[in-house]
Amino acid sequence: MFDLFSAIGVFWGTMSDSEPCRLRLYNFMENRIDLDPLYEKYYLSAVAVLTDLLRQHGNPGGYEFLFSDPTAAKTPPLTPLAITRQKVANEFIALQMSLGGFLAFGAKNGPGFFGGVNDPSRPPPYRPIR
C-alpha cells in the first residue's frame, strides 16, 4: 500500500519522497480499519487490483491507469477497480495532501487540515509570537 501512496506523489508531483510519511500511512490505515472493519477487505482487494494493473500496464502505467481511468470514478463503486480508486487511492490522496502535498501548489498553510502537522522539526504554519 505504501507503493500506491508513493505513486500518488509522483503522479501529481506533490511529494517526491513519501518515506517520512510511511508510519502515518500505516496509522491511517489502522485507524480506518478500527472505525470500519470493511476497510481491511478494501485494502486486501486493492493489493490484488494493483498487482493485476501493474502486471498489465507496468510501473508506473498501472498506477496511472488507476488514477485516470473514468470507469474507476463511477459511483457507487461496484467493481474492485472502482473500490480501489474511491475507497483507497482517493483517501490516500487526501491524506497526502494533509501531510504537506498542498505545498506543491504554492500553499502556505498546507501541512494539515487546519493548523498544520504536529511536527517539531517543521516551522509552525502560522505567524509565531514575536
Coordinates of N, CA and C in Angstrom, one line a residue:
M1 N 0.8 -1.2 0.0 CA 0.0 0.0 0.0 C 0.9 1.3 0.0
F2 N 2.1 1.1 0.6 CA 2.9 2.3 0.6 C 3.4 2.6 -0.8
D3 N 3.5 1.6 -1.7 CA 3.9 1.9 -3.1 C 2.8 2.8 -3.8
L4 N 1.6 2.5 -3.5 CA 0.4 3.3 -4.0 C 0.5 4.7 -3.5
F5 N 0.7 4.8 -2.2 CA 0.9 6.2 -1.6 C 2.0 6.9 -2.3
S6 N 3.1 6.3 -2.5 CA 4.3 6.9 -3.1 C 4.0 7.3 -4.6
A7 N 3.3 6.4 -5.3 CA 2.9 6.7 -6.7 C 2.0 7.9 -6.8
I8 N 1.2 8.2 -5.8 CA 0.3 9.4 -5.9 C 1.2 10.6 -5.9
G9 N 2.2 10.7 -5.0 CA 3.1 11.9 -5.0 C 3.8 12.1 -6.3
V10 N 4.3 11.0 -6.9 CA 5.0 11.0 -8.2 C 4.0 11.5 -9.3
F11 N 2.9 10.9 -9.4 CA 1.9 11.1 -10.4 C 1.5 12.6 -10.4
W12 N 1.2 13.1 -9.3 CA 0.7 14.5 -9.2 C 1.8 15.5 -8.9
G13 N 3.0 15.0 -8.6 CA 4.1 15.9 -8.3 C 3.9 16.6 -7.0
T14 N 3.3 16.0 -6.0 CA 3.0 16.6 -4.7 C 4.0 16.2 -3.6
M15 N 4.6 15.1 -3.8 CA 5.5 14.6 -2.8 C 6.6 13.7 -3.4
S16 N 7.8 14.2 -3.5 CA 8.9 13.5 -4.2 C 9.4 12.3 -3.3
D17 N 9.4 12.5 -2.0 CA 9.8 11.5 -1.1 C 8.7 11.2 0.0
S18 N 8.1 10.1 -0.2 CA 7.0 9.7 0.7 C 7.5 9.0 2.0
E19 N 8.7 8.6 2.0 CA 9.2 7.8 3.1 C 9.0 8.4 4.5
P20 N 9.1 9.7 4.7 CA 8.8 10.2 6.0 C 7.4 10.0 6.5
C21 N 6.5 9.7 5.5 CA 5.1 9.6 5.9 C 4.6 8.1 6.0
R22 N 5.6 7.2 5.9 CA 5.2 5.8 5.9 C 4.5 5.4 7.2
L23 N 5.0 5.8 8.3 CA 4.3 5.4 9.6 C 2.9 6.1 9.7
R24 N 2.8 7.3 9.2 CA 1.5 8.0 9.3 C 0.5 7.3 8.4
L25 N 1.0 6.7 7.2 CA 0.1 6.0 6.3 C -0.4 4.7 7.1
Y26 N 0.5 4.0 7.7 CA 0.1 2.8 8.4 C -0.9 3.1 9.5
N27 N -0.6 4.2 10.2 CA -1.5 4.5 11.3 C -2.9 4.9 10.8
F28 N -2.9 5.6 9.7 CA -4.2 6.0 9.0 C -4.9 4.7 8.6
M29 N -4.2 3.7 8.0 CA -4.9 2.5 7.6 C -5.4 1.7 8.9
E30 N -4.7 1.7 9.9 CA -5.1 1.0 11.1 C -6.4 1.7 11.7
N31 N -6.3 3.0 11.7 CA -7.5 3.8 12.2 C -8.7 3.5 11.4
R32 N -8.6 3.5 10.0 CA -9.7 3.2 9.1 C -10.3 1.9 9.5
I33 N -9.4 0.9 9.6 CA -9.9 -0.5 9.9 C -10.6 -0.5 11.3
D34 N -10.1 0.2 12.3 CA -10.7 0.2 13.6 C -12.1 0.9 13.5
L35 N -12.2 1.9 12.7 CA -13.5 2.6 12.6 C -14.5 1.8 11.7
D36 N -14.0 1.1 10.7 CA -14.9 0.4 9.8 C -14.1 -0.9 9.3
P37 N -14.3 -2.0 10.0 CA -13.6 -3.2 9.6 C -13.7 -3.6 8.1
L38 N -14.6 -3.1 7.4 CA -14.7 -3.4 6.0 C -13.5 -2.9 5.2
Y39 N -12.8 -1.9 5.8 CA -11.6 -1.3 5.1 C -10.5 -2.4 5.0
E40 N -10.4 -3.3 5.9 CA -9.4 -4.4 5.8 C -9.6 -5.1 4.4
K41 N -10.9 -5.4 4.1 CA -11.2 -6.0 2.8 C -10.9 -5.1 1.6
Y42 N -11.1 -3.8 1.8 CA -10.8 -2.8 0.7 C -9.3 -2.9 0.5
Y43 N -8.5 -2.9 1.5 CA -7.0 -2.9 1.4 C -6.5 -4.2 0.7
L44 N -7.1 -5.3 1.2 CA -6.7 -6.6 0.6 C -7.1 -6.7 -0.9
S45 N -8.3 -6.2 -1.2 CA -8.7 -6.1 -2.6 C -7.8 -5.2 -3.4
A46 N -7.4 -4.1 -2.8 CA -6.6 -3.1 -3.5 C -5.2 -3.8 -3.9
V47 N -4.7 -4.6 -3.0 CA -3.4 -5.3 -3.3 C -3.6 -6.2 -4.6
A48 N -4.7 -6.9 -4.6 CA -4.9 -7.7 -5.8 C -5.2 -6.9 -7.1
V49 N -5.9 -5.8 -7.0 CA -6.2 -5.0 -8.1 C -4.9 -4.3 -8.6
L50 N -4.1 -3.8 -7.7 CA -2.8 -3.2 -8.1 C -1.8 -4.2 -8.7
T51 N -1.8 -5.4 -8.1 CA -0.9 -6.4 -8.7 C -1.3 -6.7 -10.1
D52 N -2.6 -6.8 -10.4 CA -3.1 -7.1 -11.7 C -2.8 -5.9 -12.7
L53 N -3.0 -4.6 -12.2 CA -2.8 -3.5 -13.0 C -1.3 -3.3 -13.4
L54 N -0.4 -3.6 -12.4 CA 1.0 -3.5 -12.6 C 1.5 -4.6 -13.6
R55 N 0.8 -5.7 -13.5 CA 1.2 -6.8 -14.4 C 0.8 -6.4 -15.9
Q56 N -0.4 -5.8 -16.0 CA -0.9 -5.5 -17.3 C -0.3 -4.3 -17.9
H57 N 0.0 -3.2 -17.1 CA 0.4 -1.9 -17.6 C 1.8 -1.5 -17.2
G58 N 2.5 -2.3 -16.3 CA 3.8 -2.0 -15.9 C 3.8 -0.9 -14.8
N59 N 4.9 -0.5 -14.4 CA 5.1 0.5 -13.4 C 5.8 1.7 -14.0
P60 N 5.2 2.9 -14.1 CA 4.1 3.4 -13.4 C 2.7 3.3 -14.1
G61 N 2.7 2.6 -15.2 CA 1.5 2.6 -16.0 C 0.2 2.1 -15.3
G62 N 0.4 1.1 -14.4 CA -0.7 0.5 -13.6 C -1.3 1.6 -12.7
Y63 N -0.4 2.3 -12.0 CA -0.9 3.4 -11.1 C -1.6 4.5 -11.9
E64 N -1.0 4.9 -13.1 CA -1.6 5.9 -13.9 C -3.0 5.5 -14.4
F65 N -3.1 4.2 -14.7 CA -4.4 3.7 -15.1 C -5.4 3.8 -14.0
L66 N -5.0 3.4 -12.8 CA -5.9 3.6 -11.6 C -6.3 5.0 -11.4
F67 N -5.4 5.9 -11.5 CA -5.7 7.3 -11.2 C -6.5 8.0 -12.3
S68 N -6.5 7.5 -13.6 CA -7.1 8.2 -14.7 C -8.2 7.5 -15.4
D69 N -8.4 6.2 -15.1 CA -9.5 5.5 -15.8 C -10.9 6.0 -15.4
P70 N -11.7 6.4 -16.4 CA -13.0 7.0 -16.0 C -14.0 6.0 -15.4
T71 N -13.8 4.7 -15.7 CA -14.7 3.7 -15.1 C -14.4 3.5 -13.6
A72 N -13.2 3.9 -13.2 CA -12.9 3.7 -11.7 C -13.5 4.8 -10.9
A73 N -14.0 5.9 -11.6 CA -14.6 7.0 -10.9 C -16.1 6.9 -10.8
K74 N -16.7 5.9 -11.4 CA -18.2 5.8 -11.4 C -18.7 5.5 -10.0
T75 N -19.7 6.2 -9.6 CA -20.3 5.9 -8.3 C -21.7 5.3 -8.4
P76 N -22.1 4.5 -7.5 CA -21.3 4.0 -6.4 C -20.2 3.0 -6.9
P77 N -19.1 2.9 -6.1 CA -18.1 1.9 -6.6 C -18.5 0.5 -6.4
L78 N -18.7 -0.2 -7.5 CA -19.2 -1.6 -7.5 C -18.2 -2.6 -8.0
T79 N -17.1 -2.2 -8.6 CA -16.1 -3.1 -9.1 C -14.9 -3.0 -8.2
P80 N -14.0 -4.0 -8.2 CA -12.8 -3.9 -7.4 C -11.9 -2.7 -7.8
L81 N -11.9 -2.4 -9.1 CA -11.1 -1.2 -9.6 C -11.7 0.1 -9.0
A82 N -13.0 0.2 -9.1 CA -13.7 1.4 -8.5 C -13.5 1.5 -7.0
I83 N -13.6 0.4 -6.3 CA -13.4 0.4 -4.9 C -12.0 0.8 -4.5
T84 N -11.0 0.3 -5.3 CA -9.6 0.6 -5.0 C -9.4 2.1 -5.2
R85 N -10.0 2.7 -6.3 CA -9.8 4.1 -6.6 C -10.5 5.0 -5.5
Q86 N -11.7 4.7 -5.2 CA -12.5 5.6 -4.4 C -12.4 5.4 -2.9
K87 N -12.2 4.1 -2.5 CA -12.1 3.8 -1.0 C -10.6 3.8 -0.5
V88 N -9.7 3.6 -1.5 CA -8.3 3.5 -1.0 C -7.5 4.7 -1.6
A89 N -7.3 4.7 -2.9 CA -6.5 5.7 -3.5 C -6.9 7.2 -3.2
N90 N -8.2 7.4 -3.4 CA -8.7 8.8 -3.1 C -8.5 9.2 -1.7
E91 N -8.6 8.3 -0.7 CA -8.4 8.6 0.7 C -6.9 8.8 0.9
F92 N -6.0 8.0 0.2 CA -4.6 8.2 0.3 C -4.2 9.6 -0.2
I93 N -4.9 10.0 -1.3 CA -4.6 11.4 -1.9 C -4.9 12.4 -0.8
A94 N -6.1 12.3 -0.2 CA -6.5 13.3 0.8 C -5.5 13.3 2.0
L95 N -5.0 12.1 2.4 CA -4.0 12.0 3.5 C -2.7 12.7 3.0
Q96 N -2.3 12.4 1.8 CA -1.0 13.0 1.3 C -1.1 14.5 1.3
M97 N -2.3 15.0 0.9 CA -2.5 16.5 0.8 C -2.4 17.1 2.2
S98 N -2.9 16.4 3.2 CA -2.9 16.9 4.6 C -1.5 16.8 5.2
L99 N -0.7 16.0 4.6 CA 0.7 15.8 5.1 C 1.7 16.7 4.4
G100 N 1.2 17.7 3.6 CA 2.1 18.6 3.0 C 2.0 18.7 1.5
G101 N 1.2 17.9 0.9 CA 1.1 17.9 -0.6 C 0.6 19.2 -1.1
F102 N -0.2 19.9 -0.4 CA -0.6 21.2 -0.8 C 0.5 22.2 -1.1
L103 N 1.6 22.0 -0.5 CA 2.8 22.9 -0.6 C 3.3 22.9 -2.1
A104 N 3.1 21.8 -2.8 CA 3.5 21.7 -4.2 C 2.7 22.7 -5.1
F105 N 1.5 23.1 -4.6 CA 0.7 24.0 -5.4 C 0.8 25.4 -4.9
G106 N 1.8 25.7 -4.0 CA 2.1 27.0 -3.6 C 1.4 27.4 -2.3
A107 N 0.7 26.5 -1.6 CA 0.0 26.8 -0.4 C 1.0 27.1 0.7
K108 N 0.6 28.0 1.6 CA 1.5 28.4 2.7 C 1.1 27.6 4.0
N109 N -0.1 27.2 4.1 CA -0.6 26.5 5.3 C -1.0 25.1 4.9
G110 N -0.2 24.5 4.1 CA -0.6 23.2 3.5 C -0.5 22.0 4.4
P111 N 0.5 21.9 5.4 CA 0.7 20.7 6.1 C -0.4 20.4 7.2
G112 N -1.6 20.2 6.8 CA -2.6 19.8 7.8 C -3.9 20.4 7.4
F113 N -5.0 19.8 7.9 CA -6.3 20.2 7.5 C -6.6 21.6 8.1
F114 N -6.1 21.9 9.3 CA -6.5 23.1 9.9 C -5.2 23.9 10.3
G115 N -4.5 23.5 11.3 CA -3.4 24.3 11.9 C -2.1 23.8 11.5
G116 N -2.0 22.8 10.7 CA -0.6 22.2 10.4 C -0.3 20.9 11.1
V117 N 0.6 20.3 10.6 CA 1.0 19.0 11.2 C 1.8 19.2 12.5
N118 N 1.6 18.3 13.4 CA 2.3 18.4 14.7 C 3.7 17.8 14.5
D119 N 4.6 18.5 14.0 CA 6.0 18.1 13.7 C 7.0 19.1 14.2
P120 N 7.7 18.9 15.3 CA 8.6 19.9 15.9 C 9.7 20.3 15.0
S121 N 10.0 19.4 14.0 CA 11.1 19.8 13.1 C 10.7 20.7 12.0
R122 N 9.4 21.0 11.9 CA 8.9 22.0 10.8 C 8.5 23.3 11.5
P123 N 8.6 24.4 10.8 CA 8.2 25.6 11.4 C 6.7 25.7 11.5
P124 N 6.1 26.4 12.4 CA 4.7 26.5 12.5 C 4.1 27.1 11.3
P125 N 2.9 26.6 10.9 CA 2.2 27.2 9.7 C 1.5 28.5 9.9
Y126 N 1.8 29.1 11.0 CA 1.2 30.4 11.4 C 2.3 31.3 11.8
R127 N 2.0 32.6 12.0 CA 3.0 33.5 12.5 C 3.3 33.3 14.0
P128 N 4.5 33.1 14.3 CA 4.8 32.9 15.7 C 4.7 34.2 16.5
I129 N 4.6 34.2 17.8 CA 4.6 35.4 18.7 C 6.0 36.0 18.6
R130 N 6.0 37.3 18.4 CA 7.4 37.9 18.3 C 7.7 38.5 19.7

